[in-house]
């Protein structure tokens, strides 16, 4: 007899805590990637772009929507605003593409103990994000809002550059900083971290708001969001761009601002974990008291 599917529900407080935890942890990791030097090979830059395993792990263990959006907000707050700069409407593209990729990866995992699902989802999440980002860059050059001719007179060379960059990010950052850590963390944390934070673990019969992640509704929403991201990035390169700003001392004080951002993100992450643990302990105490009274 098959087990009936149950809907995965969280309280508003738990949703907020997942959001804040993802925001602070991913924001913290982004600051450390700023300290890692990159290698420039002509027009191609080899670098550690991000530690994607953090949002991927949170999206697979908890509710993917709040973990994905939280990570994107964390990148904006700690990777932009705390460093004294903001890209304006151009940040919409980063927010949408990363949130969509991480959410999709989280939804692909129905069983957090299944390493095959975890591996496929982790690489798919990275591939979706990098593919969307590459498409946006190519479209900007072809539309004419950005100039880049690596081969003189041949605008199509942007496809080769973006293709190599895509493979580098997926195969290098994707495997080392997404696939391998996620494969290790998700099965080992599953069923152990959730009770410590006062939440019940997910299981393979859990349903979210959309029962099928590849449903027509999800695909349509994804396409609309992707087109919105492209439009926002194109607009950011034109005279219609708005919202951009940078503090006068941001560049000269970048190192100091990075360490300040790291400290703030760490304090928020530790504080969130402590609050969740205290609530979990309070819940256990009340349950024991109720059992004894009964």
Short mmCIF file of C-alpha atoms in Angstrom, two decimals:
data_model
loop_
_atom_site.label_atom_id
_atom_site.label_comp_id
_atom_site.label_asym_id
_atom_site.label_seq_id
_atom_site.Cartn_x
_atom_site.Cartn_y
_atom_site.Cartn_z
CA UNK A 1 0.00 0.00 0.00
CA UNK A 2 1.56 3.28 -1.11
CA UNK A 3 2.06 6.14 1.27
CA UNK A 4 -0.08 9.16 0.51
CA UNK A 5 1.80 12.32 -0.38
CA UNK A 6 1.81 15.02 2.25
CA UNK A 7 2.29 18.72 1.73
CA UNK A 8 5.48 20.21 3.12
CA UNK A 9 4.40 23.01 5.41
CA UNK A 10 6.41 25.48 7.44
CA UNK A 11 5.39 28.24 9.81
CA UNK A 12 6.02 31.86 8.79
CA UNK A 13 8.78 31.99 11.40
CA UNK A 14 10.48 28.91 9.95
CA UNK A 15 10.23 30.29 6.40
CA UNK A 16 11.83 33.53 7.53
CA UNK A 17 14.59 31.70 9.38
CA UNK A 18 15.42 29.60 6.28
CA UNK A 19 15.50 32.78 4.22
CA UNK A 20 17.81 34.58 6.68
CA UNK A 21 20.05 31.55 7.15
CA UNK A 22 20.49 31.10 3.40
CA UNK A 23 21.01 34.84 2.93
CA UNK A 24 23.73 35.11 5.55
CA UNK A 25 25.58 31.85 4.79
CA UNK A 26 25.69 32.45 1.04
CA UNK A 27 26.55 36.10 1.57
CA UNK A 28 29.40 35.00 3.82
CA UNK A 29 30.70 32.54 1.24
CA UNK A 30 30.57 35.18 -1.48
CA UNK A 31 32.90 37.38 0.50
CA UNK A 32 35.47 34.61 0.74
CA UNK A 33 35.36 34.11 -3.04
CA UNK A 34 36.22 37.80 -3.37
CA UNK A 35 39.51 37.04 -1.62
CA UNK A 36 40.44 34.21 -4.01
CA UNK A 37 42.48 35.52 -6.98
CA UNK A 38 41.45 34.73 -10.55
CA UNK A 39 43.61 33.74 -13.52
CA UNK A 40 43.23 35.73 -16.75
CA UNK A 41 43.92 33.87 -20.02
CA UNK A 42 43.36 36.48 -22.71
CA UNK A 43 39.63 37.28 -22.83
CA UNK A 44 38.82 34.24 -20.66
CA UNK A 45 38.87 34.48 -16.87
CA UNK A 46 39.32 31.36 -14.76
CA UNK A 47 38.03 31.93 -11.26
CA UNK A 48 36.07 30.50 -8.36
CA UNK A 49 32.78 32.24 -9.04
CA UNK A 50 30.76 31.01 -6.08
CA UNK A 51 30.31 28.30 -3.47
CA UNK A 52 27.03 27.03 -4.85
CA UNK A 53 26.90 24.03 -2.54
CA UNK A 54 25.55 26.25 0.27
CA UNK A 55 22.25 27.29 -1.39
CA UNK A 56 22.00 23.89 -3.11
CA UNK A 57 22.24 22.06 0.22
CA UNK A 58 19.68 24.34 1.87
CA UNK A 59 17.31 24.08 -1.12
CA UNK A 60 17.46 20.27 -1.00
CA UNK A 61 17.07 19.96 2.77
CA UNK A 62 14.50 22.69 3.36
CA UNK A 63 11.97 24.57 1.25
CA UNK A 64 13.75 25.49 -2.03
CA UNK A 65 11.83 28.73 -2.63
CA UNK A 66 12.89 30.51 0.56
CA UNK A 67 16.43 29.12 0.46
CA UNK A 68 16.92 30.13 -3.19
CA UNK A 69 15.51 33.65 -2.83
CA UNK A 70 17.42 34.11 0.44
CA UNK A 71 20.72 33.23 -1.25
CA UNK A 72 20.09 35.72 -4.05
CA UNK A 73 19.22 38.47 -1.59
CA UNK A 74 22.36 37.61 0.39
CA UNK A 75 24.50 38.12 -2.72
CA UNK A 76 22.97 41.55 -3.27
CA UNK A 77 23.24 42.68 0.36
CA UNK A 78 26.68 41.34 1.27
CA UNK A 79 28.24 41.26 -2.19
CA UNK A 80 26.97 44.63 -3.38
CA UNK A 81 25.39 46.95 -0.82
CA UNK A 82 27.82 46.17 2.00
CA UNK A 83 30.69 46.87 -0.41
CA UNK A 84 29.31 50.31 -1.19
CA UNK A 85 27.97 49.59 -4.66
CA UNK A 86 24.77 48.55 -6.40
CA UNK A 87 24.11 47.66 -10.03
CA UNK A 88 20.58 49.03 -10.17
CA UNK A 89 18.21 47.30 -12.55
CA UNK A 90 21.07 45.09 -13.71
CA UNK A 91 20.83 43.21 -10.40
CA UNK A 92 17.41 41.89 -11.46
CA UNK A 93 19.08 39.52 -13.95
CA UNK A 94 21.41 38.06 -11.30
CA UNK A 95 18.56 37.71 -8.81
CA UNK A 96 16.20 35.94 -11.21
CA UNK A 97 18.68 33.59 -12.89
CA UNK A 98 20.30 32.42 -9.65
CA UNK A 99 17.00 32.04 -7.75
CA UNK A 100 15.43 30.12 -10.64
CA UNK A 101 18.43 27.79 -10.97
CA UNK A 102 18.69 27.01 -7.23
CA UNK A 103 14.92 26.58 -6.86
CA UNK A 104 14.82 24.17 -9.82
CA UNK A 105 17.70 22.14 -8.34
CA UNK A 106 15.96 21.93 -4.98
CA UNK A 107 12.69 20.83 -6.56
CA UNK A 108 14.42 18.09 -8.54
CA UNK A 109 15.38 16.28 -5.32
CA UNK A 110 12.44 14.37 -3.90
CA UNK A 111 14.60 12.06 -1.78
CA UNK A 112 17.51 13.81 0.02
CA UNK A 113 19.19 10.44 0.61
CA UNK A 114 19.37 9.63 -3.11
CA UNK A 115 22.87 10.64 -4.26
CA UNK A 116 21.95 10.19 -7.93
CA UNK A 117 19.16 12.75 -7.60
CA UNK A 118 21.41 15.09 -5.64
CA UNK A 119 24.23 14.91 -8.19
CA UNK A 120 21.99 15.48 -11.21
CA UNK A 121 20.17 18.34 -9.47
CA UNK A 122 23.39 20.05 -8.35
CA UNK A 123 24.92 20.05 -11.84
CA UNK A 124 21.59 21.03 -13.41
CA UNK A 125 21.27 24.01 -11.08
CA UNK A 126 24.77 25.26 -11.96
CA UNK A 127 24.20 24.60 -15.67
CA UNK A 128 20.89 26.49 -15.71
CA UNK A 129 22.42 29.52 -14.02
CA UNK A 130 25.50 29.61 -16.22
CA UNK A 131 23.49 28.98 -19.40
CA UNK A 132 21.06 31.80 -18.65
CA UNK A 133 23.93 34.15 -17.77
CA UNK A 134 25.76 33.24 -21.00
CA UNK A 135 22.62 33.76 -23.10
CA UNK A 136 22.15 37.20 -21.55
CA UNK A 137 25.75 38.18 -22.37
CA UNK A 138 25.45 36.95 -25.96
CA UNK A 139 22.14 38.75 -26.48
CA UNK A 140 23.60 42.02 -25.16
CA UNK A 141 26.39 41.92 -27.76
CA UNK A 142 24.14 40.86 -30.62
CA UNK A 143 21.53 43.49 -29.76
CA UNK A 144 24.31 46.08 -29.68
CA UNK A 145 24.04 47.43 -26.14
CA UNK A 146 27.49 46.06 -25.29
CA UNK A 147 30.64 46.04 -27.41
CA UNK A 148 32.88 43.00 -27.50
CA UNK A 149 34.74 41.76 -30.54
CA UNK A 150 37.43 39.36 -29.41
CA UNK A 151 38.03 38.64 -33.10
CA UNK A 152 38.12 41.89 -35.04
CA UNK A 153 34.94 42.32 -37.05
CA UNK A 154 33.42 39.07 -35.82
CA UNK A 155 30.76 39.64 -33.16
CA UNK A 156 29.95 35.92 -33.21
CA UNK A 157 33.22 35.32 -31.31
CA UNK A 158 31.28 36.17 -28.14
CA UNK A 159 29.61 32.76 -28.49
CA UNK A 160 33.01 31.02 -28.32
CA UNK A 161 34.09 33.10 -25.32
CA UNK A 162 30.83 32.50 -23.47
CA UNK A 163 30.90 28.81 -24.41
CA UNK A 164 34.38 28.35 -22.94
CA UNK A 165 33.38 30.35 -19.86
CA UNK A 166 30.25 28.20 -19.49
CA UNK A 167 32.28 24.97 -19.62
CA UNK A 168 34.82 26.37 -17.16
CA UNK A 169 32.17 27.39 -14.63
CA UNK A 170 30.17 24.16 -14.97
CA UNK A 171 33.10 21.72 -15.01
CA UNK A 172 35.43 23.59 -12.64
CA UNK A 173 33.27 25.49 -10.15
CA UNK A 174 30.33 23.17 -10.77
CA UNK A 175 32.15 19.97 -9.82
CA UNK A 176 34.50 21.28 -7.13
CA UNK A 177 32.23 23.79 -5.41
CA UNK A 178 28.74 22.45 -6.14
CA UNK A 179 28.60 18.74 -6.96
CA UNK A 180 31.15 17.21 -4.57
CA UNK A 181 30.32 19.24 -1.42
CA UNK A 182 26.57 18.87 -2.01
CA UNK A 183 26.88 15.11 -2.51
CA UNK A 184 28.71 14.92 0.81
CA UNK A 185 26.61 17.33 2.89
CA UNK A 186 22.99 16.61 1.94
CA UNK A 187 22.83 12.88 2.86
CA UNK A 188 24.85 13.44 6.06
CA UNK A 189 22.87 16.44 7.26
CA UNK A 190 19.48 15.01 6.28
CA UNK A 191 17.45 14.03 9.31
CA UNK A 192 20.03 15.51 11.69
CA UNK A 193 20.04 19.25 11.11
CA UNK A 194 16.28 19.73 10.72
CA UNK A 195 15.33 18.64 14.28
CA UNK A 196 18.09 20.86 15.68
CA UNK A 197 16.42 23.78 13.92
CA UNK A 198 12.93 22.78 15.01
CA UNK A 199 11.80 21.45 11.61
CA UNK A 200 10.80 18.04 10.40
CA UNK A 201 12.90 16.43 7.64
CA UNK A 202 11.65 16.25 4.07
CA UNK A 203 10.83 12.85 2.62
CA UNK A 204 10.19 11.46 -0.84
CA UNK A 205 6.42 11.77 -0.54
CA UNK A 206 6.56 15.47 0.28
CA UNK A 207 4.74 17.83 -2.06
CA UNK A 208 5.27 21.55 -2.53
CA UNK A 209 2.92 24.17 -3.95
CA UNK A 210 3.46 22.73 -7.44
CA UNK A 211 3.31 18.94 -7.26
CA UNK A 212 5.35 18.51 -10.46
CA UNK A 213 8.40 20.70 -10.93
CA UNK A 214 8.25 20.17 -14.72
CA UNK A 215 4.58 21.12 -14.91
CA UNK A 216 3.44 23.51 -17.70
CA UNK A 217 2.84 26.18 -15.06
CA UNK A 218 6.42 25.95 -13.80
CA UNK A 219 7.86 26.00 -17.33
CA UNK A 220 5.80 29.06 -18.30
CA UNK A 221 6.81 30.92 -15.13
CA UNK A 222 10.46 29.99 -15.76
CA UNK A 223 10.36 31.28 -19.36
CA UNK A 224 8.70 34.54 -18.30
CA UNK A 225 11.29 35.07 -15.55
CA UNK A 226 14.16 34.31 -17.95
CA UNK A 227 12.83 36.84 -20.49
CA UNK A 228 12.43 39.38 -17.69
CA UNK A 229 16.04 38.82 -16.69
CA UNK A 230 17.24 39.36 -20.28
CA UNK A 231 15.16 42.52 -20.62
CA UNK A 232 16.41 43.94 -17.33
CA UNK A 233 20.06 43.32 -18.22
CA UNK A 234 19.67 44.86 -21.67
CA UNK A 235 18.02 47.91 -20.12
CA UNK A 236 20.88 48.21 -17.63
CA UNK A 237 23.28 48.76 -20.56
CA UNK A 238 21.20 51.55 -22.11
CA UNK A 239 20.31 55.11 -21.20
CA UNK A 240 17.20 53.74 -19.50
CA UNK A 241 19.29 52.20 -16.73
CA UNK A 242 18.52 53.39 -13.23
CA UNK A 243 19.34 52.65 -9.60
CA UNK A 244 23.12 52.34 -10.01
CA UNK A 245 25.32 53.91 -7.36
CA UNK A 246 28.73 53.54 -5.75
CA UNK A 247 30.19 55.17 -2.67
CA UNK A 248 33.21 57.40 -3.37
CA UNK A 249 35.46 55.39 -1.03
CA UNK A 250 34.20 51.94 -2.10
CA UNK A 251 37.11 51.07 -4.38
CA UNK A 252 39.87 52.36 -2.11
CA UNK A 253 38.37 50.64 0.96
CA UNK A 254 37.30 47.41 -0.76
CA UNK A 255 39.40 45.11 1.46
CA UNK A 256 38.06 46.69 4.65
CA UNK A 257 34.48 46.56 3.42
CA UNK A 258 34.86 42.88 2.52
CA UNK A 259 35.94 41.99 6.06
CA UNK A 260 33.12 44.10 7.53
CA UNK A 261 30.65 42.26 5.28
CA UNK A 262 32.11 38.90 6.38
CA UNK A 263 31.73 39.86 10.05
CA UNK A 264 28.12 41.03 9.64
CA UNK A 265 27.12 37.92 7.65
CA UNK A 266 28.77 35.64 10.23
CA UNK A 267 26.98 37.34 13.13
CA UNK A 268 23.60 37.04 11.38
CA UNK A 269 24.19 33.38 10.48
CA UNK A 270 25.28 32.42 14.00
CA UNK A 271 22.43 34.40 15.53
CA UNK A 272 19.87 32.71 13.26
CA UNK A 273 21.18 29.24 14.11
CA UNK A 274 21.10 30.01 17.86
CA UNK A 275 17.53 31.32 17.63
CA UNK A 276 16.39 28.23 15.72
CA UNK A 277 18.08 25.91 18.23
CA UNK A 278 16.53 27.73 21.19
CA UNK A 279 13.09 27.45 19.61
CA UNK A 280 13.66 23.75 18.93
CA UNK A 281 14.65 23.18 22.57
CA UNK A 282 11.64 25.16 23.79
CA UNK A 283 9.38 23.05 21.59
CA UNK A 284 10.85 19.80 22.94
CA UNK A 285 10.44 21.02 26.54
CA UNK A 286 6.79 21.93 26.01
CA UNK A 287 6.14 18.56 24.36
CA UNK A 288 7.70 16.71 27.30
CA UNK A 289 5.69 18.81 29.77
CA UNK A 290 2.49 18.09 27.87
CA UNK A 291 3.25 14.36 27.81
CA UNK A 292 3.88 14.25 31.54
CA UNK A 293 0.66 16.15 32.28
CA UNK A 294 -1.28 13.77 30.10
#
